[in-house]
Coordinates of C-alpha atoms and ligand atoms in Angstrom, one line a residue:
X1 CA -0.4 1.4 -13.7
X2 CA -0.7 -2.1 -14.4
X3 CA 2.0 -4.9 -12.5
X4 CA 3.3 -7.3 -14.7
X5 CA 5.9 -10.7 -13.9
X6 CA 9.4 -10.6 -14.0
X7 CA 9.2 -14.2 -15.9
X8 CA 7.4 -12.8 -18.2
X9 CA 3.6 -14.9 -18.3
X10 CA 0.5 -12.3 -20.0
X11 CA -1.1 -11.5 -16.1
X12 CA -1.8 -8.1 -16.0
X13 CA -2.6 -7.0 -12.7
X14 CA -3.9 -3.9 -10.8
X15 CA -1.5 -3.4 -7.9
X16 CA -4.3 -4.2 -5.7
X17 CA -4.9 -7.2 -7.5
X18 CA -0.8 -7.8 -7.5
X19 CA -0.7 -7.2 -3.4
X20 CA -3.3 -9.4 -3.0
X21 CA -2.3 -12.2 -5.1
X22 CA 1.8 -12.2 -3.6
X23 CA 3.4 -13.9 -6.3
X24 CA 2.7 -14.3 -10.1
X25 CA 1.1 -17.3 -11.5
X26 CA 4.9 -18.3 -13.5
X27 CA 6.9 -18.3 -10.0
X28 CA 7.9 -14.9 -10.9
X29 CA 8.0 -11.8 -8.8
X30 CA 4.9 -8.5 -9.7
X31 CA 7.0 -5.5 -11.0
X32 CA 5.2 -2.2 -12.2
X33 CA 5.2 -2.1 -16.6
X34 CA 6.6 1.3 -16.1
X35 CA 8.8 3.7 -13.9
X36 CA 7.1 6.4 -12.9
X37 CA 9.1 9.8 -12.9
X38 CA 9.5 12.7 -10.6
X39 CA 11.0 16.0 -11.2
X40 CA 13.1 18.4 -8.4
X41 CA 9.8 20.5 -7.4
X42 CA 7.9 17.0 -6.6
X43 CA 11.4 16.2 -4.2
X44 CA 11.7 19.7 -2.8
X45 CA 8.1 19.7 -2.4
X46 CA 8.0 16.8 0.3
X47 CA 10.5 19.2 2.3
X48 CA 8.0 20.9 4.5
X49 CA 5.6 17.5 4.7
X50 CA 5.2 15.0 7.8
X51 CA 6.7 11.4 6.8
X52 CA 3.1 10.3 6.1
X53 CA 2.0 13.3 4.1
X54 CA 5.4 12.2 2.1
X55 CA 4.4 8.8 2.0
X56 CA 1.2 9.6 0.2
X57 CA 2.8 11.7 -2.4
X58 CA 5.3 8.6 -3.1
X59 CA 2.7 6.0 -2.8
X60 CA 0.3 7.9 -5.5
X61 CA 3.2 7.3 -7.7
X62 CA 2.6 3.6 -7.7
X63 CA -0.8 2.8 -6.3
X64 CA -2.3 4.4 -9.5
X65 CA -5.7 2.4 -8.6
X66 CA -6.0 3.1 -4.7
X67 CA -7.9 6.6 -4.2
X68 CA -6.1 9.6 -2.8
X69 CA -8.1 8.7 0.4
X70 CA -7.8 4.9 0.6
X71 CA -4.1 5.4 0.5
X72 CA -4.1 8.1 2.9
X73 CA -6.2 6.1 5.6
X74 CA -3.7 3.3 4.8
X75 CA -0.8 5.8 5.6
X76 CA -2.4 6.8 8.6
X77 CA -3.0 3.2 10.0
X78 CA 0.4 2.2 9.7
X79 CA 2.2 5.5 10.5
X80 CA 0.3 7.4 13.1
X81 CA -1.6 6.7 16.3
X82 CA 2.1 7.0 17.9
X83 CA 2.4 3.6 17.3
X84 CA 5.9 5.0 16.2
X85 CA 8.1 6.6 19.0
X86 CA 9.5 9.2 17.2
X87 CA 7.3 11.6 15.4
X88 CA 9.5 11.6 12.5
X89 CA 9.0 7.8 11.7
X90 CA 12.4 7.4 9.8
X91 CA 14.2 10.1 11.3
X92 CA 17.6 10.8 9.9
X93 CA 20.2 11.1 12.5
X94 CA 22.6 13.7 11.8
X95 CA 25.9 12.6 13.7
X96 CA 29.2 14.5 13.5
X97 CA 30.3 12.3 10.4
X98 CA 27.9 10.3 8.4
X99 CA 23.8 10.5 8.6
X100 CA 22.5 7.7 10.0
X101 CA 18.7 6.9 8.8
X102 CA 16.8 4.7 11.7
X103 CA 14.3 2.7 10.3
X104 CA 13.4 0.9 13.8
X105 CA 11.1 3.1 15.5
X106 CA 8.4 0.7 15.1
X107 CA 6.6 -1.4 17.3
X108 CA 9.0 -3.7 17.1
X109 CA 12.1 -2.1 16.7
X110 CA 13.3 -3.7 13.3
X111 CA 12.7 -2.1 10.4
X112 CA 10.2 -5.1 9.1
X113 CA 7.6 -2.4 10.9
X114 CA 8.3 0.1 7.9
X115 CA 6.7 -2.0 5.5
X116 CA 5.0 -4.4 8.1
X117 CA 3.0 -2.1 8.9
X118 CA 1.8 -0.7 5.9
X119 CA 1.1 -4.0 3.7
X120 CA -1.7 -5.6 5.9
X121 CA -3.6 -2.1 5.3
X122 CA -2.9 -1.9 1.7
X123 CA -4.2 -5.6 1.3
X124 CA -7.3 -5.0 3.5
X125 CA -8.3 -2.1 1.2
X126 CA -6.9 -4.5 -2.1
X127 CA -9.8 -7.0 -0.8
X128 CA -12.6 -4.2 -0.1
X129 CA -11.8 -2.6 -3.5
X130 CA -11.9 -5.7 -5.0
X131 CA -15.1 -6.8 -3.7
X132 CA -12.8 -10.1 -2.5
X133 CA -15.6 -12.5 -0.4
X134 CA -13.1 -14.4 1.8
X135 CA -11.2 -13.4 4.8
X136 CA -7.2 -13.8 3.8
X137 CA -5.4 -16.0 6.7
X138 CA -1.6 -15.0 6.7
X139 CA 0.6 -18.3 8.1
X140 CA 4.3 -17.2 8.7
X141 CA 7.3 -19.3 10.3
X142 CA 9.6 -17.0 11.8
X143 CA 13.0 -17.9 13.3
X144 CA 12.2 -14.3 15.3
X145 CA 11.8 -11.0 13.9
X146 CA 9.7 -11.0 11.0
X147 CA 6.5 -13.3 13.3
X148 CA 6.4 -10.3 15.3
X149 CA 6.3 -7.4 13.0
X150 CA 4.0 -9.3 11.3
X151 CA 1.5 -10.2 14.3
X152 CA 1.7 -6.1 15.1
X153 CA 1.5 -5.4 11.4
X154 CA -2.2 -7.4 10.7
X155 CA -3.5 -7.5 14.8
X156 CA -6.6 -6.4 14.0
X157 CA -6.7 -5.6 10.3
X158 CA -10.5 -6.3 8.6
X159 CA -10.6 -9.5 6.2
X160 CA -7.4 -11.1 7.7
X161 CA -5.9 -12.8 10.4
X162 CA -3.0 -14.4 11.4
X163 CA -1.3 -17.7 12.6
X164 CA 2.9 -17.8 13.5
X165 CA 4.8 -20.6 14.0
X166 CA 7.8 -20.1 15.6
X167 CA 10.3 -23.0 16.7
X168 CA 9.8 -24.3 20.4
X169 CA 13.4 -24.1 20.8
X170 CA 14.5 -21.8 18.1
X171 CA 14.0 -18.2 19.1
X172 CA 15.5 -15.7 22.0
X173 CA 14.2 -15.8 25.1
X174 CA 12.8 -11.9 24.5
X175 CA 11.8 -13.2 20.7
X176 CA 9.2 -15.8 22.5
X177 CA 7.7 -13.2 24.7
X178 CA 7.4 -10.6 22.2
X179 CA 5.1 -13.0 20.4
X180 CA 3.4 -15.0 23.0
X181 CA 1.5 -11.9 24.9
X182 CA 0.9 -10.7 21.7
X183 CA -2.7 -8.9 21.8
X184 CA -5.7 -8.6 19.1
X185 CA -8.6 -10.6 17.9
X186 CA -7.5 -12.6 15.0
X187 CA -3.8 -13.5 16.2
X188 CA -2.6 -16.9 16.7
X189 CA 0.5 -18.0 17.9
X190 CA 1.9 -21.3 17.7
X191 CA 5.1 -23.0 18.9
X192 CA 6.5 -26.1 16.8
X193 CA 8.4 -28.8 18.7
X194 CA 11.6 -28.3 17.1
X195 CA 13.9 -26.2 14.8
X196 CA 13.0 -23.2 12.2
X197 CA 13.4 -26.1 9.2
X198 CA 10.5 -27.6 10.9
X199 CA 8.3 -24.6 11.7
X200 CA 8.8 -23.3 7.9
X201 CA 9.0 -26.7 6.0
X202 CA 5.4 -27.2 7.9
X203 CA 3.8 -24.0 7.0
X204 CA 5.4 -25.0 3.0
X205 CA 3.5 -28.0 3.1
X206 CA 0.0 -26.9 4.1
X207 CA 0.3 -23.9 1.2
X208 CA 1.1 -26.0 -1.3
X209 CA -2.2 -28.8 0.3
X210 CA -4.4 -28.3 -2.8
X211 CA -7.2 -30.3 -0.8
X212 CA -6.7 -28.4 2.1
X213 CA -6.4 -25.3 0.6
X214 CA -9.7 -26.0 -1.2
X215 CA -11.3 -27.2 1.8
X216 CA -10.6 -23.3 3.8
X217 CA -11.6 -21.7 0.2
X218 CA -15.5 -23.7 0.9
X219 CA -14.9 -21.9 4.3
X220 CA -14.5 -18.5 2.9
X221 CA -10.9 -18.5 3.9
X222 CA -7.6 -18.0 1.6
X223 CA -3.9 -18.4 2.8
X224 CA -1.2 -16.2 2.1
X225 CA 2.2 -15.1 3.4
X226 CA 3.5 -11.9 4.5
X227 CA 7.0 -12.6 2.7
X228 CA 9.1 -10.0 1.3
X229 CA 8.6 -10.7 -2.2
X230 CA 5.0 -9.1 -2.2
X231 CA 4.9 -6.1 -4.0
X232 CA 2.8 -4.9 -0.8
X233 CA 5.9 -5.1 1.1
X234 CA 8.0 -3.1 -0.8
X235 CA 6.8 -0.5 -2.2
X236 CA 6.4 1.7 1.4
X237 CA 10.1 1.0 1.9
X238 CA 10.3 3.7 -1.3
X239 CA 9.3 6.2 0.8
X240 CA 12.0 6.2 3.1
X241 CA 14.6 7.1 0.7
X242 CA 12.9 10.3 -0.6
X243 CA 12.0 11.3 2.7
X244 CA 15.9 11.0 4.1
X245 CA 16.7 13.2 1.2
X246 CA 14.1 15.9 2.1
X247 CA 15.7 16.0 5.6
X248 CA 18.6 16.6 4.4
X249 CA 17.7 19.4 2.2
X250 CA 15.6 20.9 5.1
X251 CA 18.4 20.3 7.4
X252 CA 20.7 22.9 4.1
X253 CA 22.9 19.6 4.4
X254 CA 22.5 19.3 0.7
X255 CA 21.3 21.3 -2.2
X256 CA 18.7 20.3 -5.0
X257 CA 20.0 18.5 -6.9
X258 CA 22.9 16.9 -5.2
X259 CA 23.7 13.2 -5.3
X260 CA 23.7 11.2 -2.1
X261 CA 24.6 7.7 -1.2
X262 CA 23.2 5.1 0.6
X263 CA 24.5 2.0 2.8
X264 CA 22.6 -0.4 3.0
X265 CA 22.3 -3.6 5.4
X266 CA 21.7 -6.4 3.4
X267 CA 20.1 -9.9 3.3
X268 CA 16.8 -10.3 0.8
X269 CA 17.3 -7.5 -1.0
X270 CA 14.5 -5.7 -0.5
X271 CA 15.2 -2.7 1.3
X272 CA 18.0 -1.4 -1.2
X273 CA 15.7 -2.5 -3.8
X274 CA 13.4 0.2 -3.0
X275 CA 16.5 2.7 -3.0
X276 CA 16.6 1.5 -6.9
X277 CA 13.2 2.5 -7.4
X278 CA 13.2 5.3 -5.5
X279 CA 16.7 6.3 -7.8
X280 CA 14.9 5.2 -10.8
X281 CA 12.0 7.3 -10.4
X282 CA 14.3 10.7 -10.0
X283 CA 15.8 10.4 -6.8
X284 CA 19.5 11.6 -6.8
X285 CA 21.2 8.6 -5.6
X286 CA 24.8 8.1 -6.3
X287 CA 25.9 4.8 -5.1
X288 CA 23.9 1.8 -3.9
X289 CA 26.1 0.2 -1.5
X290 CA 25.4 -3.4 -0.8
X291 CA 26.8 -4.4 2.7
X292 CA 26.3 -8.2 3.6
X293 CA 27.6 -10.2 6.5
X294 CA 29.7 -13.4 6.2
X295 CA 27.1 -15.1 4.1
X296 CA 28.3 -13.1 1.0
X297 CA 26.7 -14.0 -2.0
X298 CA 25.4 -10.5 -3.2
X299 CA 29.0 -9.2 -2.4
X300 CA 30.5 -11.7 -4.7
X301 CA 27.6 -11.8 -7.6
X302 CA 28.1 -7.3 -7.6
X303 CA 31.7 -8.1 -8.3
X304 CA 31.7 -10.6 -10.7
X305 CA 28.0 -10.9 -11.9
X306 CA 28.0 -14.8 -10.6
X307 CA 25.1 -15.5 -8.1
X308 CA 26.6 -19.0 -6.6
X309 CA 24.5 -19.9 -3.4
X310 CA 26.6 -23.4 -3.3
X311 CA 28.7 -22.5 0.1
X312 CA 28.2 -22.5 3.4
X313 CA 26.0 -21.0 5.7
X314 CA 27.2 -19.3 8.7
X315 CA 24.9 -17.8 11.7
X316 CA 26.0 -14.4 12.2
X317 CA 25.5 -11.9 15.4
X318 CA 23.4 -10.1 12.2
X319 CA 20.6 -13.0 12.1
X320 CA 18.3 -11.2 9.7
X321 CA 20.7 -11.1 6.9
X322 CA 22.1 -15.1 7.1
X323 CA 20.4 -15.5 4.2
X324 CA 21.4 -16.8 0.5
X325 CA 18.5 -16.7 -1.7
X326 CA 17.7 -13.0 -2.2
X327 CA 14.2 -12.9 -4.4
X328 CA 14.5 -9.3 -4.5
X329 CA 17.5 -9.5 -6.8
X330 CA 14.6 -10.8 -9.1
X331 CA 13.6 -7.9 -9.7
X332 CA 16.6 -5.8 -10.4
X333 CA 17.7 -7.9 -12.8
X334 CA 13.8 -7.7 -14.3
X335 CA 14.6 -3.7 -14.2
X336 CA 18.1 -3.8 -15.7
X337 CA 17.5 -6.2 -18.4
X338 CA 14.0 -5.8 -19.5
X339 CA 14.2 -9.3 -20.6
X340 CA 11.5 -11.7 -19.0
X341 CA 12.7 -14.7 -21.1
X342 CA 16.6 -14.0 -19.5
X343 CA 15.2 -13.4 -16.0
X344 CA 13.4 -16.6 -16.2
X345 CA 16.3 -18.4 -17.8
X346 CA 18.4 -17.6 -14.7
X347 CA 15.7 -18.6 -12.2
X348 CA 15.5 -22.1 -13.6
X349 CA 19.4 -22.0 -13.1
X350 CA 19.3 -21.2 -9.9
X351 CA 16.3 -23.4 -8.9
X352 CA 18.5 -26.2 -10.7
X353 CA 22.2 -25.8 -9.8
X354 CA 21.9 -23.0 -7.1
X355 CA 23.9 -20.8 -9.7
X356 CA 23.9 -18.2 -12.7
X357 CA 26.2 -16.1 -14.3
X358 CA 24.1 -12.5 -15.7
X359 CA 27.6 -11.9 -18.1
X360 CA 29.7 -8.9 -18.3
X361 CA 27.1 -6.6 -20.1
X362 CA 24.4 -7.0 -17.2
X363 CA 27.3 -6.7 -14.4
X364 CA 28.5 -3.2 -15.8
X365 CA 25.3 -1.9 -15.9
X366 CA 24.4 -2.9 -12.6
X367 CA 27.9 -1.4 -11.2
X368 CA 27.2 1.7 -12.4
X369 CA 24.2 2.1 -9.6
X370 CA 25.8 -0.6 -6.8
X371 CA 28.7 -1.3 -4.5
X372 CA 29.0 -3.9 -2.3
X373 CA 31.1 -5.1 0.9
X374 CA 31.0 -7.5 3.8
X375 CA 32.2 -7.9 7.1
X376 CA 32.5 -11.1 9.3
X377 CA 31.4 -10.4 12.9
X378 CA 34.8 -9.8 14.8
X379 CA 35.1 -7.1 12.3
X380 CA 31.2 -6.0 12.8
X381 CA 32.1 -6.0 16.8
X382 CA 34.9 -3.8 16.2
X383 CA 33.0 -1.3 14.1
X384 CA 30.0 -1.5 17.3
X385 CA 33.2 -0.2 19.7
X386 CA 34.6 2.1 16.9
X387 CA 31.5 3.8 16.0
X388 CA 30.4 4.5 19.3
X389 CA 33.8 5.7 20.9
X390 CA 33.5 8.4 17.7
X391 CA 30.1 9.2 17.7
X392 CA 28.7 7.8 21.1
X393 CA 26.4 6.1 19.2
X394 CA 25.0 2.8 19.6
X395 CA 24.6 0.2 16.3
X396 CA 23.2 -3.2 16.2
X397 CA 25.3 -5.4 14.8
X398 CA 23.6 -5.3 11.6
X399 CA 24.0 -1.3 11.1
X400 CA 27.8 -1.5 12.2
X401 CA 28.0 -4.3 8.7
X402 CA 26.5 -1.0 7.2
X403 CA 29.1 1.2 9.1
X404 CA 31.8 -1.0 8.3
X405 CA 31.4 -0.5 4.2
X406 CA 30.8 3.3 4.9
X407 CA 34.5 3.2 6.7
X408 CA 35.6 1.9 3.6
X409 CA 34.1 3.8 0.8
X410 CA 36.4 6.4 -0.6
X411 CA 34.3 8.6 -1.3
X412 CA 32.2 9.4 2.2
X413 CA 30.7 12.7 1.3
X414 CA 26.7 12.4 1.7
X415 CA 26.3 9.2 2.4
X416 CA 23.7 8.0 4.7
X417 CA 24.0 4.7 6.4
X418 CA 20.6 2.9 6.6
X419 CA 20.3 1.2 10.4
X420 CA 17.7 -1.3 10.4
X421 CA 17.5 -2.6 13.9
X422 CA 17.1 -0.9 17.3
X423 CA 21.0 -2.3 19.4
X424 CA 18.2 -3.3 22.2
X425 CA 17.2 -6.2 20.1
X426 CA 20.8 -7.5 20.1
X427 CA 21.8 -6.5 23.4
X428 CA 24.1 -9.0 24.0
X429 CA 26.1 -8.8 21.2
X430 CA 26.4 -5.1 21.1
X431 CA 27.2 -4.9 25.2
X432 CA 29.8 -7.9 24.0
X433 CA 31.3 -5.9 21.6
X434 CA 31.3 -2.6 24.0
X435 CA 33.6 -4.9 26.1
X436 CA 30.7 -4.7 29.2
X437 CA 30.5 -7.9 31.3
X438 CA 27.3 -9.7 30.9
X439 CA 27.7 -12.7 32.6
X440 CA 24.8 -14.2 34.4
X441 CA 22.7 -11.3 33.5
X442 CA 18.8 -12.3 32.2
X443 CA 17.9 -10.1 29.1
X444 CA 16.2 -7.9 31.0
X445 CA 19.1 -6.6 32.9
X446 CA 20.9 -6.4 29.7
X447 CA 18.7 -3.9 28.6
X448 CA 19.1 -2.0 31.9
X449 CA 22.7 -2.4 31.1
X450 CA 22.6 -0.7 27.6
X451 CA 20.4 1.9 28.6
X452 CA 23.1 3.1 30.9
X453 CA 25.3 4.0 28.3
X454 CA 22.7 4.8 25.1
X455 CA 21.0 7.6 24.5
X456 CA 17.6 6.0 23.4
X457 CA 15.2 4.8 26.1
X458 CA 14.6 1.3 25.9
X459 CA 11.4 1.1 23.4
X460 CA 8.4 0.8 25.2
X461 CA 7.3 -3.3 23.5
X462 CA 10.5 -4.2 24.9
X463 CA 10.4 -2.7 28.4
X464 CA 7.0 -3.9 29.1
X465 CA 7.6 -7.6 28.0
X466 CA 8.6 -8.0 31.9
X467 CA 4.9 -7.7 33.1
X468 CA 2.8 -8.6 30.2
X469 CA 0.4 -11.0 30.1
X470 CA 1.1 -14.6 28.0
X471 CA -2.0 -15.1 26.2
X472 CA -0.7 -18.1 23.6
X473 CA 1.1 -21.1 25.0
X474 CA -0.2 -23.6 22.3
X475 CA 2.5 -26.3 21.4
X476 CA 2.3 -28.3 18.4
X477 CA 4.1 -31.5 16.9
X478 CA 4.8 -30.6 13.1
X479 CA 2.0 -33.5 12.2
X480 CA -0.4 -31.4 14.1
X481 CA 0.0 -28.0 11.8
X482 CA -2.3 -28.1 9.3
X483 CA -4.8 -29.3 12.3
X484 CA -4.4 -26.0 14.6
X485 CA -4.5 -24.2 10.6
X486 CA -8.1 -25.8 10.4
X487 CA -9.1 -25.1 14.2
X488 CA -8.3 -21.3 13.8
X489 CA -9.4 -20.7 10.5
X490 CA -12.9 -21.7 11.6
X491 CA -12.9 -19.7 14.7
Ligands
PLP1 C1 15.3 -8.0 7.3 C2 16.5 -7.2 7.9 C3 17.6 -6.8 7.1 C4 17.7 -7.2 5.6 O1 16.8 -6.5 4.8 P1 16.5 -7.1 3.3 O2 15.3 -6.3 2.8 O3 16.0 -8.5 3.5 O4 17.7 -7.0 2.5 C5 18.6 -6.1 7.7 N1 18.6 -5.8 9.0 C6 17.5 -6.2 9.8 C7 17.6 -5.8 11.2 C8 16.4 -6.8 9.2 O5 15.4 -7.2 10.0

């Protein structure tokens, strides 16, 4: 299968080659030329199959120049070695009324690590297979989350390493430490006097350096990022989808056949993406259901096919979805339209007025597979309390936006609501919203103070931030990035 750009230049790519080269040469984003089907026996076949037996089986689909092997010691990398703690990986919760599908057993406890874990493997093969000379540096900026799945995702990895830059005074308290004592041989980690603007507008400018860039190439060293637009990154989320469904057949919650639905938190677009694909592909899936947070621009361009990212920005209590650019909408439009030139016409739009309008033809088609809703965070907080007076369950704050669009679907039969984010990580908003009194408490009581009342241990990377060792404590003026780039690239 060959991977082609959604703006519609001649590349032709293997998927390695697509993984390894992130985004096409036209600014567009690498889309497979073809949808690969499945039939019933393939779905009812993953039934009796561990999550990374079924990721194999999904993966094949796509990865059509990866051997049956590579992929499998890919799979294996990412997935086992209990670096997960639950056997299941993405287990699906069963609760009294509405499956909940937890994606944030990880390492990390986001559900980044689904597909975090598995891209740095599938590029490190990409460059072997490829016969690729130089060692790939990855440079993220993170305002949190993503720097840490990220630095757990490649620790290690042959060919690569990797450098984060994370604001000196722009991250959680439990955010710095996760990534400060961060272990491995070819991490760095760098704070950036100042705010996430600075850290990322930093990391912009030394990727688009041509000199400098040049200058690490005579090294044997190329840049990249670990963004969400690499094809790398979402193709494992796929899996997921097929593998809730499996569980709920084994589990004789549903037959063969039957449709399900699927909420999904929201802000880049990429993990309900992948339930397009997975739906495209043969996957009985109903309803899409697009839940965003009070930066609503997806819920507004499902409803009236306008994408209109002139309005504010608000920081929610669900940080990982303040977002309003989301590339992966790229590609569904790529997917409904099958029209490169059109795709690229409302890129330039975008790039140029912040807006585009897809017309009424595109918008119905697209209705037909997605729903969308929002909910600002006094509402999100309410659904946290709601929820887990119900079902004694306890959501993050970006799971209850999910919950919160599942209250209000009419139709609630088989719907799975797709939780993205362990509630330890947002321990103070969800012991807010639980009404619990948190004052003076450091985040490490807070935990203490959640684990009283939820029924998940507190995950093993967070609990053991108290004693672990701080191994980077590098700080950096933005003039001095491309300097401590240089330093650790030659290392
Ligand atoms: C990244 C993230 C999301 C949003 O996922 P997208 O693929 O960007 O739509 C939702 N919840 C959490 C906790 C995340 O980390």
């Amino acid at each position: 299968m060959k991977y082609i750009s959604t703006r519609g230049n001649n590349q032709e790519l293997t998927a390695a080659e697509a993984i390894i080269q992130g985004l096409a040469e036209d600014g567009g984003l690498f889309v497979p030329e073809s949808m690969p089907k499945v039939n019933m026996a393939f779905i009812e076949g993953l039934k009796n199959l561990s999550y990374q037996q079924r990721a194999v089986k999904v993966l094949s689909q796509f990865l059509t120049d990866y051997t049956q092997t590579e992929i499998e010691g890919c799979v294996e990398r990412a997935y086992g070695d209990q670096k997960f703690d639950d056997a299941a990986i993405a287990p699906v919760n069963m609760l009294k009324n509405v499956s909940v599908l937890e994606l944030w057993h990880g390492p990390t406890s986001a559900f980044k690590d689904m597909a975090l874990q598995l891209l740095p493997q599938l590029l490190s093969t990409a460059l072997k297979k490829t016969k690729a000379k130089n060692e790939v540096m990855i440079l993220v900026a993170t305002s949190g989350d993503t720097g840490k799945a990220a630095l757990e995702g490649f620790k290690d990895v042959p060919q690569t390493k990797i450098m984060v830059f994370y604001p000196d005074n722009g991250v959680s308290r439990i955010q710095r430490l996760q990534m400060v004592t961060q272990q491995g041989g070819n991490v760095a980690v760098t704070a950036v006097k100042g705010n996430f603007d600075d850290a990322q507008s930093g990391v912009k400018e030394i990727f688009s350096d041509k000199a400098f860039n040049a200058r690490l190439n005579e090294k044997g060293v190329s840049l990249s990022s670990a963004n969400s637009i690499n094809w790398g990154r979402l193709v494992p989320q796929i899996v997921y989808y097929f593998s809730a469904y499996a569980d709920l057949l084994k589990a004789g919650k549903i037959k063969a056949g039957d449709q399900i639905s699927f909420v999904v938190p929201t802000g880049n677009f990429g993990d309900i993406l992948a339930g397009f694909y997975a739906r495209e592909m043969g996957l009985p899936v109903k309803k899409l259901v697009c839940a965003s947070n009070a930066n609503n621009v997806l819920t507004d361009f499902l409803n009236t096919g306008i994408y209109d990212r002139n309005r504010d920005f608000y920081k929610t209590i669900s940080p990982s979805m303040d977002i309003l650019i989301s590339s992966n909408l790229e590609r569904l439009l790529y997917h409904i339209t099958n029209d490169t030139a059109k795709v690229a016409g409302w890129m330039k739009e975008l790039a140029e007025t912040g807006k585009y309008d897809v017309g009424a033809e595109v918008l119905a088609r697209i209705k037909e597979i997605f729903a969308a809703d929002w909910s600002n965070d006094d509402a999100t907080k309410a659904m946290i309390a709601k929820e887990y007076q119900q079902e004694k369950y306890v959501a993050d704050p970006h799971t209850a936006v999910a919950w919160n669009a599942f209250e209000k679907m009419a139709d609630k039969e088989n719907v799975i609501i797709v939780s993205t984010a362990s509630p330890y990580k947002f321990n103070e908003s969800v012991l807010t919203a639980l009404s619990k009194d948190i004052a003076g408490k450091n985040e490490f009581q807070l935990l203490d103070e959640l684990a009283a009342i939820n029924s998940f241990a507190i995950p093993e990377g967070l609990g053991n931030l108290k004693n672990a060792e701080i191994r980077h404590n590098q700080v950096v003026n933005k003039s001095e990035m491309t300097k401590a780039v240089l330093n650790f690239a030659l290392k």
